[in-house]
């Protein structure tokens, strides 16, 4: 009996050792799975979705400060920057002044210079009152601005900051400026016409017009833009409000640029081959599994064990050993 007890004790020890091993393997598997999830999460760039949602990054140009060659003047209520397209009428007929400009935004509503829409032109017809202006009749804007103009963006038309009486401190608009108009003159402008290689990628959001006062920059270029019919296509100077301007707001069309509703191919996990075919969920004979392999790939892995795999085999062997010892001991 002592020999039988010894055999039983040994078998029980073997079983316990195997059981501990199985639990250890299971725990290790759980840790490695957690580590794998953490590792995959750590590789995600928190800004990737934002970057993927625009086809052209914002063009960041700080507004000139005092002492900068392009800083002109400020009286605490307004601030002015030198613009190469700023002209004075000769003969000077009055204090009427203003701007006609264009702001181009990317899909996220940020100012850009049109690097992704080269060989594209925006044209705005103007009336006879601006025949004397070398950049008017019509106003023509060519993209990218950085390839065609020494001063691509000349105005800070939108946004606010506590440090400036106007603007948010970053340039956002390409414009012409006019001075010396009679104070009863009417400035006319037509609808913006977009032509060229990438014209279909740009949409006219609308027009932001302010007349008879200084420009209020605490407006949103998209939300506050109005249709051409609403703004009327003209303004008339007044002696007590001899300033007026209009900014045409343009934006890249997300559907045309491929950005869509903020969901890029990378974000959706899709991948397109060079032939334009989407193979993100295609397989010849089966569907893709969660780890990215197909059912056919799983079937070819002959060295993998079904069910619980190696831990299950160890448990089975341990139980078989214990039963064998018990049979021999009876």
mmCIF file of C-alpha atoms in Angstrom:
data_model
loop_
_atom_site.group_PDB
_atom_site.id
_atom_site.type_symbol
_atom_site.label_atom_id
_atom_site.label_comp_id
_atom_site.label_asym_id
_atom_site.label_seq_id
_atom_site.Cartn_x
_atom_site.Cartn_y
_atom_site.Cartn_z
ATOM 1 C CA UNK A 1 0.000 0.000 0.000
ATOM 2 C CA UNK A 2 2.861 2.374 0.752
ATOM 3 C CA UNK A 3 4.145 1.887 -2.781
ATOM 4 C CA UNK A 4 0.701 2.593 -4.177
ATOM 5 C CA UNK A 5 0.414 5.709 -2.072
ATOM 6 C CA UNK A 6 3.834 6.820 -3.287
ATOM 7 C CA UNK A 7 2.783 6.364 -6.897
ATOM 8 C CA UNK A 8 -0.432 8.270 -6.261
ATOM 9 C CA UNK A 9 1.483 11.045 -4.567
ATOM 10 C CA UNK A 10 3.904 11.295 -7.469
ATOM 11 C CA UNK A 11 1.059 11.380 -9.991
ATOM 12 C CA UNK A 12 -0.729 14.062 -8.043
ATOM 13 C CA UNK A 13 2.459 16.079 -7.964
ATOM 14 C CA UNK A 14 2.886 15.714 -11.681
ATOM 15 C CA UNK A 15 -0.728 16.791 -12.214
ATOM 16 C CA UNK A 16 -0.325 19.807 -9.952
ATOM 17 C CA UNK A 17 2.897 20.817 -11.696
ATOM 18 C CA UNK A 18 1.228 20.559 -15.087
ATOM 19 C CA UNK A 19 -1.772 22.516 -13.852
ATOM 20 C CA UNK A 20 0.473 25.308 -12.605
ATOM 21 C CA UNK A 21 2.235 25.317 -15.956
ATOM 22 C CA UNK A 22 -1.049 25.604 -17.780
ATOM 23 C CA UNK A 23 -2.136 28.547 -15.632
ATOM 24 C CA UNK A 24 1.238 30.195 -16.184
ATOM 25 C CA UNK A 25 0.975 29.814 -19.947
ATOM 26 C CA UNK A 26 -2.555 31.228 -19.862
ATOM 27 C CA UNK A 27 -1.449 34.210 -17.774
ATOM 28 C CA UNK A 28 1.522 34.825 -20.021
ATOM 29 C CA UNK A 29 -0.775 34.667 -23.021
ATOM 30 C CA UNK A 30 -3.072 37.220 -21.412
ATOM 31 C CA UNK A 31 -0.199 39.573 -20.621
ATOM 32 C CA UNK A 32 1.221 39.296 -24.108
ATOM 33 C CA UNK A 33 -2.201 40.026 -25.566
ATOM 34 C CA UNK A 34 -2.546 43.113 -23.367
ATOM 35 C CA UNK A 35 0.952 44.229 -24.307
ATOM 36 C CA UNK A 36 0.105 43.725 -27.980
ATOM 37 C CA UNK A 37 -2.996 45.919 -27.675
ATOM 38 C CA UNK A 38 -1.059 48.580 -25.797
ATOM 39 C CA UNK A 39 1.704 48.511 -28.388
ATOM 40 C CA UNK A 40 -0.728 48.884 -31.261
ATOM 41 C CA UNK A 41 -2.414 51.788 -29.482
ATOM 42 C CA UNK A 42 0.890 53.526 -28.873
ATOM 43 C CA UNK A 43 1.621 53.638 -32.580
ATOM 44 C CA UNK A 44 -1.462 55.764 -33.290
ATOM 45 C CA UNK A 45 -0.617 59.383 -33.966
ATOM 46 C CA UNK A 46 -3.204 61.509 -32.097
ATOM 47 C CA UNK A 47 -3.015 64.115 -34.870
ATOM 48 C CA UNK A 48 -3.197 61.633 -37.724
ATOM 49 C CA UNK A 49 -6.949 61.983 -38.181
ATOM 50 C CA UNK A 50 -6.701 65.764 -38.382
ATOM 51 C CA UNK A 51 -3.849 65.603 -40.877
ATOM 52 C CA UNK A 52 -5.702 63.020 -42.949
ATOM 53 C CA UNK A 53 -8.781 65.211 -43.142
ATOM 54 C CA UNK A 54 -7.175 67.944 -45.241
ATOM 55 C CA UNK A 55 -5.556 67.707 -48.625
ATOM 56 C CA UNK A 56 -3.474 70.857 -48.000
ATOM 57 C CA UNK A 57 -2.028 71.956 -44.688
ATOM 58 C CA UNK A 58 -2.770 75.425 -43.349
ATOM 59 C CA UNK A 59 -0.442 78.200 -44.491
ATOM 60 C CA UNK A 60 0.779 79.860 -41.308
ATOM 61 C CA UNK A 61 2.037 83.418 -41.832
ATOM 62 C CA UNK A 62 2.167 85.676 -38.755
ATOM 63 C CA UNK A 63 0.928 89.219 -39.273
ATOM 64 C CA UNK A 64 3.714 91.831 -39.431
ATOM 65 C CA UNK A 65 4.619 93.463 -36.136
ATOM 66 C CA UNK A 66 5.903 96.968 -35.430
ATOM 67 C CA UNK A 67 9.308 97.290 -37.087
ATOM 68 C CA UNK A 68 8.503 94.766 -39.815
ATOM 69 C CA UNK A 69 8.781 96.215 -43.364
ATOM 70 C CA UNK A 70 5.172 95.254 -44.082
ATOM 71 C CA UNK A 71 3.727 96.798 -40.911
ATOM 72 C CA UNK A 72 2.061 100.101 -41.758
ATOM 73 C CA UNK A 73 0.099 101.745 -38.952
ATOM 74 C CA UNK A 74 -2.460 101.391 -36.151
ATOM 75 C CA UNK A 75 -4.481 103.810 -34.032
ATOM 76 C CA UNK A 76 -5.619 101.275 -31.457
ATOM 77 C CA UNK A 77 -8.909 100.626 -33.262
ATOM 78 C CA UNK A 78 -7.516 99.306 -36.514
ATOM 79 C CA UNK A 79 -4.225 97.992 -37.850
ATOM 80 C CA UNK A 80 -2.926 98.205 -41.422
ATOM 81 C CA UNK A 81 -0.293 96.229 -43.288
ATOM 82 C CA UNK A 82 1.466 97.258 -46.480
ATOM 83 C CA UNK A 83 0.025 95.542 -49.530
ATOM 84 C CA UNK A 84 1.778 95.572 -52.941
ATOM 85 C CA UNK A 85 -1.691 95.692 -54.529
ATOM 86 C CA UNK A 86 -2.682 98.843 -52.618
ATOM 87 C CA UNK A 87 -3.159 101.775 -55.014
ATOM 88 C CA UNK A 88 -4.301 105.428 -54.865
ATOM 89 C CA UNK A 89 -6.418 106.984 -57.552
ATOM 90 C CA UNK A 90 -4.888 109.826 -59.509
ATOM 91 C CA UNK A 91 -6.401 112.311 -59.465
ATOM 92 C CA UNK A 92 -7.509 111.703 -55.888
ATOM 93 C CA UNK A 93 -11.273 112.286 -55.794
ATOM 94 C CA UNK A 94 -12.197 111.643 -52.166
ATOM 95 C CA UNK A 95 -11.719 109.500 -49.081
ATOM 96 C CA UNK A 96 -13.491 106.415 -50.403
ATOM 97 C CA UNK A 97 -11.343 103.343 -49.778
ATOM 98 C CA UNK A 98 -11.719 99.597 -49.470
ATOM 99 C CA UNK A 99 -10.735 96.071 -50.464
ATOM 100 C CA UNK A 100 -11.810 93.267 -52.719
ATOM 101 C CA UNK A 101 -10.191 90.022 -51.612
ATOM 102 C CA UNK A 102 -10.242 86.246 -51.678
ATOM 103 C CA UNK A 103 -9.738 83.775 -48.841
ATOM 104 C CA UNK A 104 -9.071 80.125 -49.727
ATOM 105 C CA UNK A 105 -9.644 77.539 -46.982
ATOM 106 C CA UNK A 106 -8.847 73.840 -46.786
ATOM 107 C CA UNK A 107 -11.435 71.223 -45.844
ATOM 108 C CA UNK A 108 -10.956 72.025 -42.155
ATOM 109 C CA UNK A 109 -11.541 75.740 -42.684
ATOM 110 C CA UNK A 110 -7.886 76.814 -42.412
ATOM 111 C CA UNK A 111 -6.261 79.421 -44.716
ATOM 112 C CA UNK A 112 -4.129 77.968 -47.521
ATOM 113 C CA UNK A 113 -2.323 79.279 -50.602
ATOM 114 C CA UNK A 114 -3.566 76.699 -53.126
ATOM 115 C CA UNK A 115 -0.507 74.494 -53.548
ATOM 116 C CA UNK A 116 -2.812 71.552 -54.273
ATOM 117 C CA UNK A 117 -4.780 73.448 -56.930
ATOM 118 C CA UNK A 118 -2.096 74.806 -59.287
ATOM 119 C CA UNK A 119 -2.976 76.372 -62.632
ATOM 120 C CA UNK A 120 -6.316 77.489 -61.247
ATOM 121 C CA UNK A 121 -7.573 81.082 -61.451
ATOM 122 C CA UNK A 122 -10.291 83.071 -59.685
ATOM 123 C CA UNK A 123 -11.692 86.061 -61.564
ATOM 124 C CA UNK A 124 -13.908 88.807 -60.129
ATOM 125 C CA UNK A 125 -15.219 91.398 -62.558
ATOM 126 C CA UNK A 126 -15.308 95.014 -61.359
ATOM 127 C CA UNK A 127 -17.095 98.052 -62.712
ATOM 128 C CA UNK A 128 -15.824 101.192 -64.394
ATOM 129 C CA UNK A 129 -15.138 102.869 -61.046
ATOM 130 C CA UNK A 130 -11.986 100.737 -60.732
ATOM 131 C CA UNK A 131 -10.691 101.038 -64.304
ATOM 132 C CA UNK A 132 -7.752 103.053 -63.003
ATOM 133 C CA UNK A 133 -6.565 100.270 -60.656
ATOM 134 C CA UNK A 134 -3.870 98.121 -62.268
ATOM 135 C CA UNK A 135 -5.048 94.959 -60.445
ATOM 136 C CA UNK A 136 -8.784 95.468 -61.075
ATOM 137 C CA UNK A 137 -11.244 95.140 -63.938
ATOM 138 C CA UNK A 138 -11.095 92.248 -63.373
ATOM 139 C CA UNK A 139 -9.487 91.167 -60.110
ATOM 140 C CA UNK A 140 -7.533 88.010 -60.923
ATOM 141 C CA UNK A 141 -6.087 85.582 -58.386
ATOM 142 C CA UNK A 142 -3.805 82.745 -59.524
ATOM 143 C CA UNK A 143 -2.952 79.620 -57.516
ATOM 144 C CA UNK A 144 -0.725 78.743 -55.902
ATOM 145 C CA UNK A 145 -0.312 82.227 -54.494
ATOM 146 C CA UNK A 146 3.283 81.510 -53.486
ATOM 147 C CA UNK A 147 4.256 80.990 -57.131
ATOM 148 C CA UNK A 148 2.684 84.173 -58.479
ATOM 149 C CA UNK A 149 3.002 86.887 -55.824
ATOM 150 C CA UNK A 150 5.741 88.338 -53.658
ATOM 151 C CA UNK A 151 3.158 88.944 -50.962
ATOM 152 C CA UNK A 152 0.792 85.931 -51.221
ATOM 153 C CA UNK A 153 -1.366 86.847 -48.213
ATOM 154 C CA UNK A 154 -1.629 90.526 -47.329
ATOM 155 C CA UNK A 155 -4.559 90.785 -44.908
ATOM 156 C CA UNK A 156 -5.625 89.447 -41.522
ATOM 157 C CA UNK A 157 -9.371 89.583 -42.146
ATOM 158 C CA UNK A 158 -10.771 86.970 -39.763
ATOM 159 C CA UNK A 159 -10.385 86.131 -36.098
ATOM 160 C CA UNK A 160 -9.589 88.101 -32.959
ATOM 161 C CA UNK A 161 -6.908 88.287 -30.295
ATOM 162 C CA UNK A 162 -6.424 90.468 -27.229
ATOM 163 C CA UNK A 163 -3.091 91.682 -28.602
ATOM 164 C CA UNK A 164 -4.462 93.313 -31.768
ATOM 165 C CA UNK A 165 -7.330 95.697 -32.514
ATOM 166 C CA UNK A 166 -8.176 93.637 -35.610
ATOM 167 C CA UNK A 167 -7.497 90.051 -36.671
ATOM 168 C CA UNK A 168 -6.023 87.051 -34.886
ATOM 169 C CA UNK A 169 -2.420 87.754 -35.815
ATOM 170 C CA UNK A 170 -2.199 85.478 -38.870
ATOM 171 C CA UNK A 171 -2.590 86.465 -42.503
ATOM 172 C CA UNK A 172 -5.467 84.814 -44.330
ATOM 173 C CA UNK A 173 -6.478 86.829 -47.421
ATOM 174 C CA UNK A 174 -5.196 87.931 -50.822
ATOM 175 C CA UNK A 175 -6.702 91.282 -51.792
ATOM 176 C CA UNK A 176 -6.462 94.489 -53.766
ATOM 177 C CA UNK A 177 -6.939 97.835 -52.033
ATOM 178 C CA UNK A 178 -8.191 101.085 -53.487
ATOM 179 C CA UNK A 179 -8.072 104.665 -52.228
ATOM 180 C CA UNK A 180 -9.082 108.080 -53.537
ATOM 181 C CA UNK A 181 -12.600 107.253 -54.666
ATOM 182 C CA UNK A 182 -15.322 109.894 -54.397
ATOM 183 C CA UNK A 183 -17.455 109.370 -51.311
ATOM 184 C CA UNK A 184 -20.602 108.823 -53.357
ATOM 185 C CA UNK A 185 -19.025 106.259 -55.694
ATOM 186 C CA UNK A 186 -20.508 102.786 -56.074
ATOM 187 C CA UNK A 187 -18.071 99.868 -56.212
ATOM 188 C CA UNK A 188 -19.361 96.918 -58.202
ATOM 189 C CA UNK A 189 -18.071 93.354 -58.241
ATOM 190 C CA UNK A 190 -19.263 90.257 -60.061
ATOM 191 C CA UNK A 191 -19.573 86.666 -58.936
ATOM 192 C CA UNK A 192 -16.293 84.829 -58.501
ATOM 193 C CA UNK A 193 -15.485 82.647 -61.503
ATOM 194 C CA UNK A 194 -13.135 79.702 -60.966
ATOM 195 C CA UNK A 195 -11.350 78.234 -63.966
ATOM 196 C CA UNK A 196 -8.367 76.011 -64.613
ATOM 197 C CA UNK A 197 -6.904 72.609 -63.924
ATOM 198 C CA UNK A 198 -8.437 72.111 -60.470
ATOM 199 C CA UNK A 199 -11.470 74.379 -60.646
ATOM 200 C CA UNK A 200 -13.778 71.515 -59.686
ATOM 201 C CA UNK A 201 -12.001 71.175 -56.330
ATOM 202 C CA UNK A 202 -12.890 74.694 -55.175
ATOM 203 C CA UNK A 203 -16.342 75.819 -54.145
ATOM 204 C CA UNK A 204 -17.558 79.341 -53.470
ATOM 205 C CA UNK A 205 -18.761 79.362 -49.861
ATOM 206 C CA UNK A 206 -20.036 82.924 -50.165
ATOM 207 C CA UNK A 207 -19.220 86.590 -49.691
ATOM 208 C CA UNK A 208 -18.479 88.554 -46.528
ATOM 209 C CA UNK A 209 -19.234 92.233 -47.172
ATOM 210 C CA UNK A 210 -18.914 95.097 -44.707
ATOM 211 C CA UNK A 211 -19.446 98.714 -45.699
ATOM 212 C CA UNK A 212 -19.454 102.193 -44.146
ATOM 213 C CA UNK A 213 -17.195 101.230 -41.243
ATOM 214 C CA UNK A 214 -13.887 99.612 -40.317
ATOM 215 C CA UNK A 215 -13.639 95.877 -40.871
ATOM 216 C CA UNK A 216 -14.943 93.729 -38.018
ATOM 217 C CA UNK A 217 -12.775 90.608 -37.905
ATOM 218 C CA UNK A 218 -14.877 88.817 -35.279
ATOM 219 C CA UNK A 219 -16.765 86.955 -37.982
ATOM 220 C CA UNK A 220 -16.494 83.399 -39.216
ATOM 221 C CA UNK A 221 -15.543 83.208 -42.900
ATOM 222 C CA UNK A 222 -17.733 80.142 -43.445
ATOM 223 C CA UNK A 223 -20.705 80.670 -41.159
ATOM 224 C CA UNK A 224 -21.053 84.385 -41.904
ATOM 225 C CA UNK A 225 -20.570 84.178 -45.668
ATOM 226 C CA UNK A 226 -23.651 85.055 -47.720
ATOM 227 C CA UNK A 227 -24.688 84.290 -51.260
ATOM 228 C CA UNK A 228 -24.007 86.729 -54.070
ATOM 229 C CA UNK A 229 -27.706 87.524 -54.294
ATOM 230 C CA UNK A 230 -27.772 88.411 -50.591
ATOM 231 C CA UNK A 231 -24.797 90.790 -50.681
ATOM 232 C CA UNK A 232 -25.956 92.394 -53.923
ATOM 233 C CA UNK A 233 -22.599 92.731 -55.685
ATOM 234 C CA UNK A 234 -21.951 96.387 -54.824
ATOM 235 C CA UNK A 235 -21.671 99.039 -52.141
ATOM 236 C CA UNK A 236 -21.781 102.848 -52.161
ATOM 237 C CA UNK A 237 -19.380 104.970 -50.142
ATOM 238 C CA UNK A 238 -20.795 107.473 -47.647
ATOM 239 C CA UNK A 239 -19.108 110.585 -46.189
ATOM 240 C CA UNK A 240 -19.512 109.243 -42.650
ATOM 241 C CA UNK A 241 -18.523 105.709 -43.655
ATOM 242 C CA UNK A 242 -16.094 105.915 -46.518
ATOM 243 C CA UNK A 243 -14.640 102.430 -46.099
ATOM 244 C CA UNK A 244 -16.043 99.266 -47.619
ATOM 245 C CA UNK A 245 -14.839 95.851 -48.620
ATOM 246 C CA UNK A 246 -15.867 92.371 -49.658
ATOM 247 C CA UNK A 247 -14.034 89.062 -49.203
ATOM 248 C CA UNK A 248 -14.911 86.076 -51.362
ATOM 249 C CA UNK A 249 -14.653 82.911 -49.267
ATOM 250 C CA UNK A 250 -13.527 79.798 -51.149
ATOM 251 C CA UNK A 251 -12.985 76.304 -49.782
ATOM 252 C CA UNK A 252 -11.634 73.021 -51.074
ATOM 253 C CA UNK A 253 -14.503 70.654 -51.816
ATOM 254 C CA UNK A 254 -13.918 67.588 -49.640
ATOM 255 C CA UNK A 255 -15.811 65.296 -52.013
ATOM 256 C CA UNK A 256 -13.695 66.386 -54.972
ATOM 257 C CA UNK A 257 -10.344 66.300 -53.149
ATOM 258 C CA UNK A 258 -11.010 62.799 -51.813
ATOM 259 C CA UNK A 259 -11.162 63.738 -48.156
ATOM 260 C CA UNK A 260 -14.927 63.177 -48.012
ATOM 261 C CA UNK A 261 -16.741 63.737 -44.734
ATOM 262 C CA UNK A 262 -13.548 63.628 -42.722
ATOM 263 C CA UNK A 263 -13.004 59.914 -43.415
ATOM 264 C CA UNK A 264 -9.886 59.160 -45.402
ATOM 265 C CA UNK A 265 -9.008 55.737 -46.796
ATOM 266 C CA UNK A 266 -6.347 55.355 -44.137
ATOM 267 C CA UNK A 267 -8.827 56.008 -41.344
ATOM 268 C CA UNK A 268 -11.305 53.466 -42.691
ATOM 269 C CA UNK A 269 -8.611 50.812 -43.004
ATOM 270 C CA UNK A 270 -9.120 50.685 -46.740
ATOM 271 C CA UNK A 271 -6.293 50.217 -49.176
ATOM 272 C CA UNK A 272 -6.390 50.842 -52.883
ATOM 273 C CA UNK A 273 -4.035 49.290 -55.381
ATOM 274 C CA UNK A 274 -2.573 51.421 -58.113
ATOM 275 C CA UNK A 275 -5.304 50.213 -60.450
ATOM 276 C CA UNK A 276 -7.880 51.915 -58.241
ATOM 277 C CA UNK A 277 -9.466 48.659 -57.014
ATOM 278 C CA UNK A 278 -10.366 48.444 -53.342
ATOM 279 C CA UNK A 279 -9.073 45.221 -51.828
ATOM 280 C CA UNK A 280 -9.693 46.073 -48.200
ATOM 281 C CA UNK A 281 -12.134 43.178 -47.659
ATOM 282 C CA UNK A 282 -11.548 40.988 -50.710
ATOM 283 C CA UNK A 283 -10.389 37.385 -50.544
ATOM 284 C CA UNK A 284 -10.536 34.567 -53.069
ATOM 285 C CA UNK A 285 -12.361 31.908 -51.052
ATOM 286 C CA UNK A 286 -13.077 33.282 -47.602
ATOM 287 C CA UNK A 287 -13.510 36.374 -45.496
ATOM 288 C CA UNK A 288 -10.665 38.076 -43.643
ATOM 289 C CA UNK A 289 -10.233 37.218 -39.985
ATOM 290 C CA UNK A 290 -9.710 39.729 -37.192
ATOM 291 C CA UNK A 291 -5.934 39.446 -37.389
ATOM 292 C CA UNK A 292 -5.934 40.276 -41.087
ATOM 293 C CA UNK A 293 -5.484 36.689 -42.325
ATOM 294 C CA UNK A 294 -8.024 34.860 -44.442
ATOM 295 C CA UNK A 295 -9.710 31.526 -43.642
ATOM 296 C CA UNK A 296 -7.547 29.935 -46.310
ATOM 297 C CA UNK A 297 -4.395 31.203 -44.597
ATOM 298 C CA UNK A 298 -5.589 29.719 -41.272
ATOM 299 C CA UNK A 299 -6.195 26.361 -42.925
ATOM 300 C CA UNK A 300 -2.618 26.242 -44.198
ATOM 301 C CA UNK A 301 -1.095 26.670 -40.747
ATOM 302 C CA UNK A 302 -0.708 22.932 -40.029
ATOM 303 C CA UNK A 303 1.557 23.446 -37.022
ATOM 304 C CA UNK A 304 -1.190 25.200 -35.060
ATOM 305 C CA UNK A 305 -3.331 23.155 -32.652
ATOM 306 C CA UNK A 306 -7.118 23.474 -32.663
ATOM 307 C CA UNK A 307 -9.156 24.411 -29.639
ATOM 308 C CA UNK A 308 -7.093 25.595 -26.688
ATOM 309 C CA UNK A 309 -3.844 24.412 -28.273
ATOM 310 C CA UNK A 310 -0.818 23.399 -26.193
ATOM 311 C CA UNK A 311 -2.331 24.143 -22.728
ATOM 312 C CA UNK A 312 -5.203 21.735 -23.441
ATOM 313 C CA UNK A 313 -2.762 18.987 -24.488
ATOM 314 C CA UNK A 314 -0.754 19.399 -21.263
ATOM 315 C CA UNK A 315 -3.896 19.049 -19.155
ATOM 316 C CA UNK A 316 -4.978 15.962 -21.088
ATOM 317 C CA UNK A 317 -1.578 14.299 -20.623
ATOM 318 C CA UNK A 318 -1.569 15.081 -16.919
ATOM 319 C CA UNK A 319 -5.025 13.556 -16.429
ATOM 320 C CA UNK A 320 -4.036 10.474 -18.444
ATOM 321 C CA UNK A 321 -0.910 10.021 -16.316
ATOM 322 C CA UNK A 322 -2.903 10.288 -13.100
ATOM 323 C CA UNK A 323 -5.509 7.767 -14.250
ATOM 324 C CA UNK A 324 -2.793 5.345 -15.376
ATOM 325 C CA UNK A 325 -1.093 5.440 -12.013
ATOM 326 C CA UNK A 326 -4.391 4.935 -10.172
ATOM 327 C CA UNK A 327 -5.159 1.867 -12.335
ATOM 328 C CA UNK A 328 -1.765 0.328 -11.580
ATOM 329 C CA UNK A 329 -2.187 0.991 -7.874
ATOM 330 C CA UNK A 330 -5.526 -0.919 -7.577
#
